[in-house]
PDB file of C-alpha atoms in Angstrom:
ATOM      1  CA  MET R 659       0.000   0.000   0.000  1.00 51.00           C
ATOM      2  CA  THR R 660       1.172   3.534  -0.790  1.00 57.00           C
ATOM      3  CA  ARG R 661       1.715   5.602   2.321  1.00 65.00           C
ATOM      4  CA  PRO R 662      -0.245   8.882   2.195  1.00 71.00           C
ATOM      5  CA  THR R 663       1.688  12.135   2.007  1.00 76.00           C
ATOM      6  CA  PRO R 664       2.162  13.554   5.522  1.00 81.00           C
ATOM      7  CA  LEU R 665       0.237  16.704   6.344  1.00 82.00           C
ATOM      8  CA  THR R 666       3.372  18.496   7.531  1.00 86.00           C
ATOM      9  CA  ASP R 667       6.831  18.868   6.048  1.00 86.00           C
ATOM     10  CA  LEU R 668       8.716  18.131   9.276  1.00 88.00           C
ATOM     11  CA  CYS R 669      12.022  19.427   7.892  1.00 91.00           C
ATOM     12  CA  ALA R 670      10.420  22.780   7.047  1.00 91.00           C
ATOM     13  CA  LEU R 671       8.719  22.897  10.448  1.00 91.00           C
ATOM     14  CA  ALA R 672      12.051  22.230  12.175  1.00 91.00           C
ATOM     15  CA  ARG R 673      13.666  25.090  10.221  1.00 93.00           C
ATOM     16  CA  HIS R 674      10.863  27.434  11.203  1.00 93.00           C
ATOM     17  CA  ARG R 675      11.095  26.432  14.871  1.00 92.00           C
ATOM     18  CA  ALA R 676      14.890  26.829  14.841  1.00 93.00           C
ATOM     19  CA  ARG R 677      14.725  30.456  13.722  1.00 94.00           C
ATOM     20  CA  ALA R 678      11.916  31.427  16.120  1.00 95.00           C
ATOM     21  CA  ASP R 679      12.394  34.438  18.362  1.00 95.00           C
ATOM     22  CA  MET R 680      12.022  33.419  22.012  1.00 93.00           C
ATOM     23  CA  SER R 681      10.614  36.856  22.837  1.00 93.00           C
ATOM     24  CA  ALA R 682       7.715  36.332  20.396  1.00 94.00           C
ATOM     25  CA  LEU R 683       6.331  33.060  21.776  1.00 95.00           C
ATOM     26  CA  PHE R 684       3.280  34.508  23.523  1.00 95.00           C
ATOM     27  CA  LEU R 685       1.030  31.676  22.272  1.00 95.00           C
ATOM     28  CA  GLN R 686       3.360  29.039  23.660  1.00 95.00           C
ATOM     29  CA  GLU R 687       3.501  30.973  26.928  1.00 96.00           C
ATOM     30  CA  ALA R 688      -0.303  31.187  27.009  1.00 96.00           C
ATOM     31  CA  ALA R 689      -0.495  27.394  26.532  1.00 95.00           C
ATOM     32  CA  ARG R 690       1.984  26.863  29.358  1.00 95.00           C
ATOM     33  CA  ASP R 691      -0.004  29.180  31.642  1.00 95.00           C
ATOM     34  CA  GLU R 692      -3.244  27.324  30.855  1.00 95.00           C
ATOM     35  CA  VAL R 693      -1.595  24.047  31.842  1.00 95.00           C
ATOM     36  CA  GLN R 694      -0.366  25.555  35.105  1.00 94.00           C
ATOM     37  CA  ASP R 695      -3.847  26.904  35.870  1.00 94.00           C
ATOM     38  CA  ARG R 696      -5.474  23.509  35.250  1.00 93.00           C
ATOM     39  CA  LEU R 697      -2.938  21.734  37.435  1.00 94.00           C
ATOM     40  CA  MET R 698      -3.746  24.078  40.307  1.00 92.00           C
ATOM     41  CA  MET R 699      -7.360  22.843  40.132  1.00 91.00           C
ATOM     42  CA  VAL R 700      -6.385  19.159  40.306  1.00 91.00           C
ATOM     43  CA  ASN R 701      -6.267  17.729  43.811  1.00 87.00           C
ATOM     44  CA  LYS R 702      -3.321  15.482  43.053  1.00 89.00           C
ATOM     45  CA  SER R 703       0.462  15.726  43.034  1.00 89.00           C
ATOM     46  CA  PHE R 704       2.608  14.489  40.161  1.00 92.00           C
ATOM     47  CA  SER R 705       6.080  13.019  40.478  1.00 91.00           C
ATOM     48  CA  SER R 706       6.844  11.799  36.956  1.00 94.00           C
ATOM     49  CA  VAL R 707       6.036  14.339  34.252  1.00 96.00           C
ATOM     50  CA  GLY R 708       6.461  14.016  30.490  1.00 96.00           C
ATOM     51  CA  ILE R 709       6.166  17.091  28.258  1.00 97.00           C
ATOM     52  CA  VAL R 710       5.906  17.256  24.463  1.00 96.00           C
ATOM     53  CA  ALA R 711       7.037  20.753  23.454  1.00 95.00           C
ATOM     54  CA  ALA R 712       8.705  22.518  20.551  1.00 94.00           C
ATOM     55  CA  PHE R 713      10.422  24.993  22.865  1.00 95.00           C
ATOM     56  CA  PRO R 714      11.730  23.174  25.955  1.00 93.00           C
ATOM     57  CA  GLN R 715      13.214  26.416  27.304  1.00 92.00           C
ATOM     58  CA  LEU R 716       9.708  27.595  28.201  1.00 93.00           C
ATOM     59  CA  TRP R 717       9.080  24.502  30.350  1.00 92.00           C
ATOM     60  CA  GLN R 718      12.357  24.215  32.193  1.00 88.00           C
ATOM     61  CA  ARG R 719      11.857  24.941  35.910  1.00 82.00           C
ATOM     62  CA  GLN R 720       8.057  24.953  35.423  1.00 85.00           C
ATOM     63  CA  LEU R 721       7.449  21.306  36.378  1.00 84.00           C
ATOM     64  CA  GLU R 722      10.142  19.739  38.530  1.00 78.00           C
ATOM     65  CA  ASN R 723      12.241  16.935  36.945  1.00 85.00           C
ATOM     66  CA  ALA R 724      10.063  16.847  33.841  1.00 93.00           C
ATOM     67  CA  HIS R 725      11.146  14.716  30.883  1.00 95.00           C
ATOM     68  CA  ILE R 726      10.781  17.060  27.874  1.00 96.00           C
ATOM     69  CA  VAL R 727      10.633  15.496  24.397  1.00 95.00           C
ATOM     70  CA  ALA R 728      10.470  16.982  20.916  1.00 92.00           C
ATOM     71  CA  GLU R 729       7.455  17.093  18.613  1.00 89.00           C
ATOM     72  CA  GLN R 730       7.914  14.001  16.448  1.00 89.00           C
ATOM     73  CA  GLU R 731       5.736  11.382  14.802  1.00 90.00           C
ATOM     74  CA  MET R 732       7.052   8.860  17.322  1.00 93.00           C
ATOM     75  CA  LEU R 733       7.260  10.493  20.742  1.00 95.00           C
ATOM     76  CA  ASP R 734      10.195   9.595  22.982  1.00 95.00           C
ATOM     77  CA  LEU R 735       7.930   8.646  25.889  1.00 96.00           C
ATOM     78  CA  SER R 736       8.320   5.309  27.675  1.00 96.00           C
ATOM     79  CA  PRO R 737       5.152   3.250  28.221  1.00 96.00           C
ATOM     80  CA  VAL R 738       3.449   3.560  31.625  1.00 96.00           C
ATOM     81  CA  ALA R 739       6.200   5.869  32.864  1.00 96.00           C
ATOM     82  CA  HIS R 740       4.405   9.119  33.772  1.00 97.00           C
ATOM     83  CA  ASP R 741       1.571  10.227  36.002  1.00 95.00           C
ATOM     84  CA  LEU R 742       1.257  13.485  33.998  1.00 97.00           C
ATOM     85  CA  VAL R 743       1.835  14.084  30.282  1.00 97.00           C
ATOM     86  CA  VAL R 744       1.581  17.551  28.718  1.00 97.00           C
ATOM     87  CA  HIS R 745       1.302  18.058  24.943  1.00 97.00           C
ATOM     88  CA  SER R 746       1.909  21.739  24.284  1.00 94.00           C
ATOM     89  CA  LEU R 747       0.619  23.423  21.141  1.00 94.00           C
ATOM     90  CA  GLY R 748       1.820  20.991  18.497  1.00 92.00           C
ATOM     91  CA  LEU R 749      -1.216  18.914  17.519  1.00 92.00           C
ATOM     92  CA  HIS R 750      -2.155  21.257  14.636  1.00 91.00           C
ATOM     93  CA  TRP R 751       1.074  20.225  12.852  1.00 91.00           C
ATOM     94  CA  ALA R 752       0.642  16.497  13.535  1.00 90.00           C
ATOM     95  CA  SER R 753      -0.201  14.326  10.528  1.00 87.00           C
ATOM     96  CA  ASP R 754      -1.837  11.876  12.968  1.00 91.00           C
ATOM     97  CA  PRO R 755      -3.179  13.816  15.979  1.00 92.00           C
ATOM     98  CA  VAL R 756      -5.081  10.857  17.414  1.00 93.00           C
ATOM     99  CA  GLY R 757      -1.876   8.838  17.171  1.00 94.00           C
ATOM    100  CA  GLN R 758      -0.128  11.510  19.218  1.00 95.00           C
ATOM    101  CA  LEU R 759      -2.814  11.266  21.896  1.00 96.00           C
ATOM    102  CA  ILE R 760      -2.642   7.460  21.892  1.00 97.00           C
ATOM    103  CA  GLN R 761       1.115   7.626  22.455  1.00 97.00           C
ATOM    104  CA  CYS R 762       0.547  10.042  25.342  1.00 97.00           C
ATOM    105  CA  ARG R 763      -2.081   7.747  26.853  1.00 97.00           C
ATOM    106  CA  ARG R 764       0.245   4.750  26.603  1.00 97.00           C
ATOM    107  CA  ALA R 765       2.931   6.737  28.434  1.00 97.00           C
ATOM    108  CA  LEU R 766       0.590   7.309  31.380  1.00 97.00           C
ATOM    109  CA  LYS R 767       0.357   5.207  34.490  1.00 96.00           C
ATOM    110  CA  ALA R 768      -3.121   4.163  35.605  1.00 94.00           C
ATOM    111  CA  ASP R 769      -5.123   7.248  36.635  1.00 93.00           C
ATOM    112  CA  GLY R 770      -2.456   9.473  35.069  1.00 95.00           C
ATOM    113  CA  LEU R 771      -3.464  12.831  33.604  1.00 97.00           C
ATOM    114  CA  LEU R 772      -3.050  14.117  30.058  1.00 97.00           C
ATOM    115  CA  LEU R 773      -3.212  17.866  29.445  1.00 97.00           C
ATOM    116  CA  ALA R 774      -2.952  18.916  25.802  1.00 96.00           C
ATOM    117  CA  VAL R 775      -3.246  22.441  24.433  1.00 96.00           C
ATOM    118  CA  ALA R 776      -4.000  22.736  20.731  1.00 94.00           C
ATOM    119  CA  LEU R 777      -4.809  25.538  18.316  1.00 94.00           C
ATOM    120  CA  GLY R 778      -8.490  25.351  17.387  1.00 93.00           C
ATOM    121  CA  GLY R 779     -10.434  25.929  14.202  1.00 92.00           C
ATOM    122  CA  GLN R 780     -11.101  29.632  14.773  1.00 94.00           C
ATOM    123  CA  THR R 781      -7.373  30.378  14.775  1.00 95.00           C
ATOM    124  CA  LEU R 782      -6.434  32.878  12.042  1.00 95.00           C
ATOM    125  CA  HIS R 783      -9.813  32.528  10.350  1.00 95.00           C
ATOM    126  CA  GLU R 784      -9.500  36.154   9.240  1.00 96.00           C
ATOM    127  CA  LEU R 785      -6.127  35.605   7.567  1.00 95.00           C
ATOM    128  CA  ARG R 786      -7.286  32.391   5.898  1.00 93.00           C
ATOM    129  CA  ALA R 787     -10.363  34.086   4.439  1.00 94.00           C
ATOM    130  CA  CYS R 788      -8.425  37.100   3.143  1.00 95.00           C
ATOM    131  CA  LEU R 789      -5.642  35.050   1.545  1.00 94.00           C
ATOM    132  CA  ALA R 790      -8.179  32.719  -0.088  1.00 93.00           C
ATOM    133  CA  GLU R 791     -10.249  35.578  -1.502  1.00 94.00           C
ATOM    134  CA  ALA R 792      -7.184  37.381  -2.810  1.00 95.00           C
ATOM    135  CA  GLU R 793      -5.637  34.289  -4.413  1.00 92.00           C
ATOM    136  CA  VAL R 794      -8.870  33.185  -6.094  1.00 93.00           C
ATOM    137  CA  SER R 795      -9.481  36.663  -7.486  1.00 90.00           C
ATOM    138  CA  GLU R 796      -5.921  36.970  -8.824  1.00 88.00           C
ATOM    139  CA  THR R 797      -5.239  33.428 -10.079  1.00 86.00           C
ATOM    140  CA  GLY R 798      -8.553  31.578 -10.131  1.00 84.00           C
ATOM    141  CA  GLY R 799      -7.055  28.896  -7.869  1.00 82.00           C
ATOM    142  CA  LEU R 800      -6.278  28.217  -4.248  1.00 80.00           C
ATOM    143  CA  SER R 801      -3.219  26.751  -2.501  1.00 81.00           C
ATOM    144  CA  PRO R 802      -2.947  25.550   1.134  1.00 79.00           C
ATOM    145  CA  ARG R 803      -1.431  28.248   3.326  1.00 78.00           C
ATOM    146  CA  VAL R 804      -2.622  27.660   6.907  1.00 80.00           C
ATOM    147  CA  ALA R 805      -2.544  24.312   8.709  1.00 80.00           C
ATOM    148  CA  PRO R 806      -6.039  22.828   9.182  1.00 78.00           C
ATOM    149  CA  MET R 807      -7.191  23.021  12.777  1.00 87.00           C
ATOM    150  CA  ALA R 808      -9.996  21.045  14.395  1.00 87.00           C
ATOM    151  CA  GLU R 809     -13.029  22.351  16.247  1.00 90.00           C
ATOM    152  CA  VAL R 810     -13.377  21.810  19.982  1.00 90.00           C
ATOM    153  CA  ARG R 811     -15.989  19.035  19.545  1.00 90.00           C
ATOM    154  CA  ASP R 812     -13.737  17.111  17.153  1.00 90.00           C
ATOM    155  CA  LEU R 813     -10.730  17.359  19.462  1.00 90.00           C
ATOM    156  CA  GLY R 814     -12.841  16.199  22.392  1.00 89.00           C
ATOM    157  CA  ALA R 815     -13.851  13.139  20.355  1.00 92.00           C
ATOM    158  CA  LEU R 816     -10.166  12.376  19.719  1.00 92.00           C
ATOM    159  CA  LEU R 817      -9.651  11.967  23.461  1.00 94.00           C
ATOM    160  CA  GLN R 818     -12.247   9.206  23.476  1.00 92.00           C
ATOM    161  CA  ARG R 819     -10.746   7.564  20.390  1.00 93.00           C
ATOM    162  CA  ALA R 820      -7.381   7.585  22.157  1.00 94.00           C
ATOM    163  CA  GLY R 821      -8.881   5.586  25.030  1.00 94.00           C
ATOM    164  CA  LEU R 822      -8.803   8.329  27.664  1.00 95.00           C
ATOM    165  CA  ALA R 823     -11.378   8.451  30.448  1.00 93.00           C
ATOM    166  CA  LEU R 824     -13.327  11.479  31.708  1.00 92.00           C
ATOM    167  CA  PRO R 825     -12.515  13.540  28.579  1.00 93.00           C
ATOM    168  CA  VAL R 826     -13.026  17.307  28.679  1.00 93.00           C
ATOM    169  CA  ALA R 827     -12.332  19.897  25.978  1.00 94.00           C
ATOM    170  CA  ASP R 828     -12.789  23.625  26.427  1.00 93.00           C
ATOM    171  CA  THR R 829     -11.753  26.676  24.464  1.00 94.00           C
ATOM    172  CA  VAL R 830      -9.802  29.828  25.312  1.00 94.00           C
ATOM    173  CA  PRO R 831     -10.228  32.512  22.610  1.00 94.00           C
ATOM    174  CA  LEU R 832      -7.582  35.207  22.217  1.00 96.00           C
ATOM    175  CA  ARG R 833      -8.022  38.364  20.132  1.00 96.00           C
ATOM    176  CA  VAL R 834      -4.792  40.127  19.245  1.00 96.00           C
ATOM    177  CA  ARG R 835      -4.367  43.543  17.655  1.00 97.00           C
ATOM    178  CA  TYR R 836      -1.772  44.156  14.941  1.00 97.00           C
ATOM    179  CA  ASP R 837      -0.927  47.268  12.959  1.00 97.00           C
ATOM    180  CA  SER R 838      -1.482  45.391   9.674  1.00 97.00           C
ATOM    181  CA  MET R 839      -1.531  41.949   8.080  1.00 97.00           C
ATOM    182  CA  TRP R 840       2.203  42.376   7.417  1.00 97.00           C
ATOM    183  CA  HIS R 841       2.862  42.721  11.157  1.00 97.00           C
ATOM    184  CA  LEU R 842       0.766  39.613  11.847  1.00 97.00           C
ATOM    185  CA  MET R 843       2.700  37.559   9.306  1.00 96.00           C
ATOM    186  CA  ARG R 844       6.013  38.809  10.689  1.00 96.00           C
ATOM    187  CA  ASP R 845       4.869  37.679  14.148  1.00 96.00           C
ATOM    188  CA  LEU R 846       3.906  34.238  12.834  1.00 96.00           C
ATOM    189  CA  ARG R 847       7.385  33.899  11.368  1.00 95.00           C
ATOM    190  CA  ALA R 848       8.920  34.907  14.700  1.00 96.00           C
ATOM    191  CA  MET R 849       6.816  32.215  16.420  1.00 95.00           C
ATOM    192  CA  GLY R 850       7.960  29.515  13.997  1.00 94.00           C
ATOM    193  CA  GLU R 851       4.380  29.119  12.760  1.00 93.00           C
ATOM    194  CA  THR R 852       4.689  29.918   9.053  1.00 90.00           C
ATOM    195  CA  ASN R 853       3.466  27.527   6.370  1.00 88.00           C
ATOM    196  CA  ALA R 854       5.056  24.072   6.730  1.00 86.00           C
ATOM    197  CA  LEU R 855       2.382  22.058   4.920  1.00 87.00           C
ATOM    198  CA  SER R 856       3.681  19.344   2.620  1.00 85.00           C
ATOM    199  CA  ALA R 857       1.240  20.468  -0.086  1.00 81.00           C
ATOM    200  CA  ARG R 858       2.212  24.135   0.110  1.00 82.00           C
ATOM    201  CA  ASN R 859       3.120  26.068  -3.016  1.00 80.00           C
ATOM    202  CA  ARG R 860       6.931  26.164  -3.136  1.00 80.00           C
ATOM    203  CA  THR R 861       7.087  29.289  -5.327  1.00 81.00           C
ATOM    204  CA  THR R 862       7.074  32.848  -4.029  1.00 80.00           C
ATOM    205  CA  THR R 863       3.576  34.255  -3.675  1.00 83.00           C
ATOM    206  CA  ARG R 864       2.827  37.024  -6.120  1.00 88.00           C
ATOM    207  CA  PRO R 865       3.085  40.468  -4.465  1.00 92.00           C
ATOM    208  CA  ARG R 866      -0.312  41.406  -5.929  1.00 94.00           C
ATOM    209  CA  ILE R 867      -1.957  38.563  -3.998  1.00 93.00           C
ATOM    210  CA  MET R 868      -0.420  39.655  -0.697  1.00 94.00           C
ATOM    211  CA  LYS R 869      -1.252  43.326  -1.302  1.00 96.00           C
ATOM    212  CA  ARG R 870      -4.856  42.455  -2.133  1.00 96.00           C
ATOM    213  CA  ALA R 871      -5.143  40.210   0.929  1.00 96.00           C
ATOM    214  CA  ALA R 872      -3.792  42.991   3.172  1.00 97.00           C
ATOM    215  CA  ASP R 873      -6.360  45.421   1.754  1.00 96.00           C
ATOM    216  CA  ILE R 874      -9.200  42.912   2.279  1.00 97.00           C
ATOM    217  CA  TYR R 875      -8.014  42.302   5.844  1.00 97.00           C
ATOM    218  CA  ALA R 876      -7.900  46.013   6.687  1.00 96.00           C
ATOM    219  CA  ALA R 877     -11.366  46.544   5.209  1.00 96.00           C
ATOM    220  CA  ASN R 878     -13.098  43.623   6.949  1.00 96.00           C
ATOM    221  CA  TYR R 879     -11.308  43.022  10.249  1.00 97.00           C
ATOM    222  CA  ALA R 880     -10.244  46.461  11.428  1.00 96.00           C
ATOM    223  CA  SER R 881      -9.785  47.285  15.095  1.00 94.00           C
ATOM    224  CA  GLU R 882     -11.237  50.444  16.560  1.00 92.00           C
ATOM    225  CA  ASP R 883      -7.870  52.234  16.560  1.00 89.00           C
ATOM    226  CA  GLY R 884      -7.067  51.573  12.911  1.00 89.00           C
ATOM    227  CA  GLY R 885      -5.151  48.291  13.137  1.00 95.00           C
ATOM    228  CA  ILE R 886      -6.469  44.791  12.501  1.00 97.00           C
ATOM    229  CA  LEU R 887      -7.636  41.942  14.752  1.00 97.00           C
ATOM    230  CA  ALA R 888      -6.463  38.345  14.618  1.00 97.00           C
ATOM    231  CA  THR R 889      -8.067  35.407  16.425  1.00 97.00           C
ATOM    232  CA  PHE R 890      -6.130  32.625  18.129  1.00 97.00           C
ATOM    233  CA  GLU R 891      -8.120  29.820  19.754  1.00 96.00           C
ATOM    234  CA  LEU R 892      -6.507  27.629  22.373  1.00 96.00           C
ATOM    235  CA  ILE R 893      -8.316  24.362  23.032  1.00 95.00           C
ATOM    236  CA  VAL R 894      -7.404  22.626  26.291  1.00 96.00           C
ATOM    237  CA  LEU R 895      -7.876  18.846  26.332  1.00 96.00           C
ATOM    238  CA  THR R 896      -8.029  16.901  29.571  1.00 95.00           C
ATOM    239  CA  GLY R 897      -8.214  13.135  29.906  1.00 95.00           C
ATOM    240  CA  TRP R 898      -7.192  10.398  32.341  1.00 95.00           C
ATOM    241  CA  ALA R 899      -5.663   6.994  31.817  1.00 94.00           C
ATOM    242  CA  PRO R 900      -8.423   4.525  32.773  1.00 91.00           C
ATOM    243  CA  ASP R 901      -8.372   3.175  36.327  1.00 80.00           C
ATOM    244  CA  ALA R 902     -10.871   1.212  38.429  1.00 81.00           C
ATOM    245  CA  SER R 903     -10.893   3.965  41.072  1.00 79.00           C
ATOM    246  CA  GLN R 904     -12.411   6.539  38.701  1.00 73.00           C
ATOM    247  CA  GLN R 905     -16.049   7.567  38.792  1.00 68.00           C
ATOM    248  CA  LYS R 906     -18.354   5.735  36.399  1.00 69.00           C
ATOM    249  CA  PRO R 907     -21.590   7.090  34.903  1.00 61.00           C
ATOM    250  CA  LEU R 908     -24.776   5.473  36.181  1.00 58.00           C
ATOM    251  CA  ARG R 909     -26.877   3.311  33.895  1.00 63.00           C
ATOM    252  CA  PRO R 910     -29.851   5.114  32.331  1.00 61.00           C
ATOM    253  CA  GLY R 911     -32.927   4.636  34.503  1.00 61.00           C
ATOM    254  CA  SER R 912     -30.983   3.691  37.627  1.00 59.00           C
ATOM    255  CA  ALA R 913     -31.661   6.924  39.551  1.00 61.00           C
ATOM    256  CA  GLN R 914     -33.113   6.419  43.047  1.00 67.00           C
ATOM    257  CA  ALA R 915     -34.640   9.909  43.425  1.00 68.00           C
ATOM    258  CA  ARG R 916     -36.636  12.310  41.260  1.00 68.00           C
ATOM    259  CA  LEU R 917     -35.163  15.678  40.273  1.00 63.00           C
ATOM    260  CA  ALA R 918     -38.531  17.305  40.901  1.00 67.00           C
ATOM    261  CA  ASP R 919     -38.423  16.141  44.534  1.00 72.00           C
ATOM    262  CA  ALA R 920     -34.926  17.533  45.009  1.00 67.00           C
ATOM    263  CA  LEU R 921     -36.042  20.884  43.590  1.00 69.00           C
ATOM    264  CA  LYS R 922     -39.301  20.768  45.579  1.00 67.00           C
ATOM    265  CA  THR R 923     -41.404  21.432  42.524  1.00 72.00           C
ATOM    266  CA  ASP R 924     -44.153  19.675  40.608  1.00 68.00           C
ATOM    267  CA  GLU R 925     -43.314  17.507  37.631  1.00 66.00           C
ATOM    268  CA  THR R 926     -45.449  18.200  34.558  1.00 64.00           C
ATOM    269  CA  SER R 927     -45.669  15.662  31.764  1.00 64.00           C
ATOM    270  CA  LEU R 928     -45.420  17.091  28.258  1.00 58.00           C
ATOM    271  CA  PRO R 929     -48.020  16.065  25.665  1.00 61.00           C
ATOM    272  CA  ASP R 930     -46.898  13.467  23.087  1.00 56.00           C
TER     273      ASP R 930
END
């Protein structure tokens, strides 16, 4: 069987990550802060932590004695070795995101916690729309420019497919102001988040396309002070390695009390 072309050109992604500016990684820092906030709400201590991160410098000294591994198709995580695994802002570049989550689940001990932060489907929707409109109007065609990103419901379903218990997915929207589309794209380059898709167009984009896209962006997504707005959506995924000690949902119809009695109100049957 022919192996399908990977979503991401990992060599290009590595080059982009290598030239990133550490002072521009506010999205990675936001993901790290979300993980820290969620851990503060968990009534459990962790002694063996595994972290999947593109920028290990951001995680050093954050979680004591953590084993930090690179974003790769095959994660360098030993089976049943960790009581906490963190996957930080790399799933949108993964050719097999559910495979990444399965590897994280296999690395967890029983009742171990997975916390993954991913970029969601609303991320850069303004930029995607403007580039698409400009390219279609100038060339009559369309090339992939922004990595596809899943919606919160889809990512939550991946937790279940990966075999994780008590799955939860919630979203953290961020709206960021830039002076122009050019400033946004310069920031994406500084983050190491420019186009690394395998199917990307390898030729230089025509200046007319970029100029038209910038004009469309300024006309449709302007901020009140004359700049533009860009959306970034962080989706936080939480799941636990299955364990007999965890709570189980009751069978339908097994309730021993009526909700109406608990609320001290009358129950009214609806007509068929």
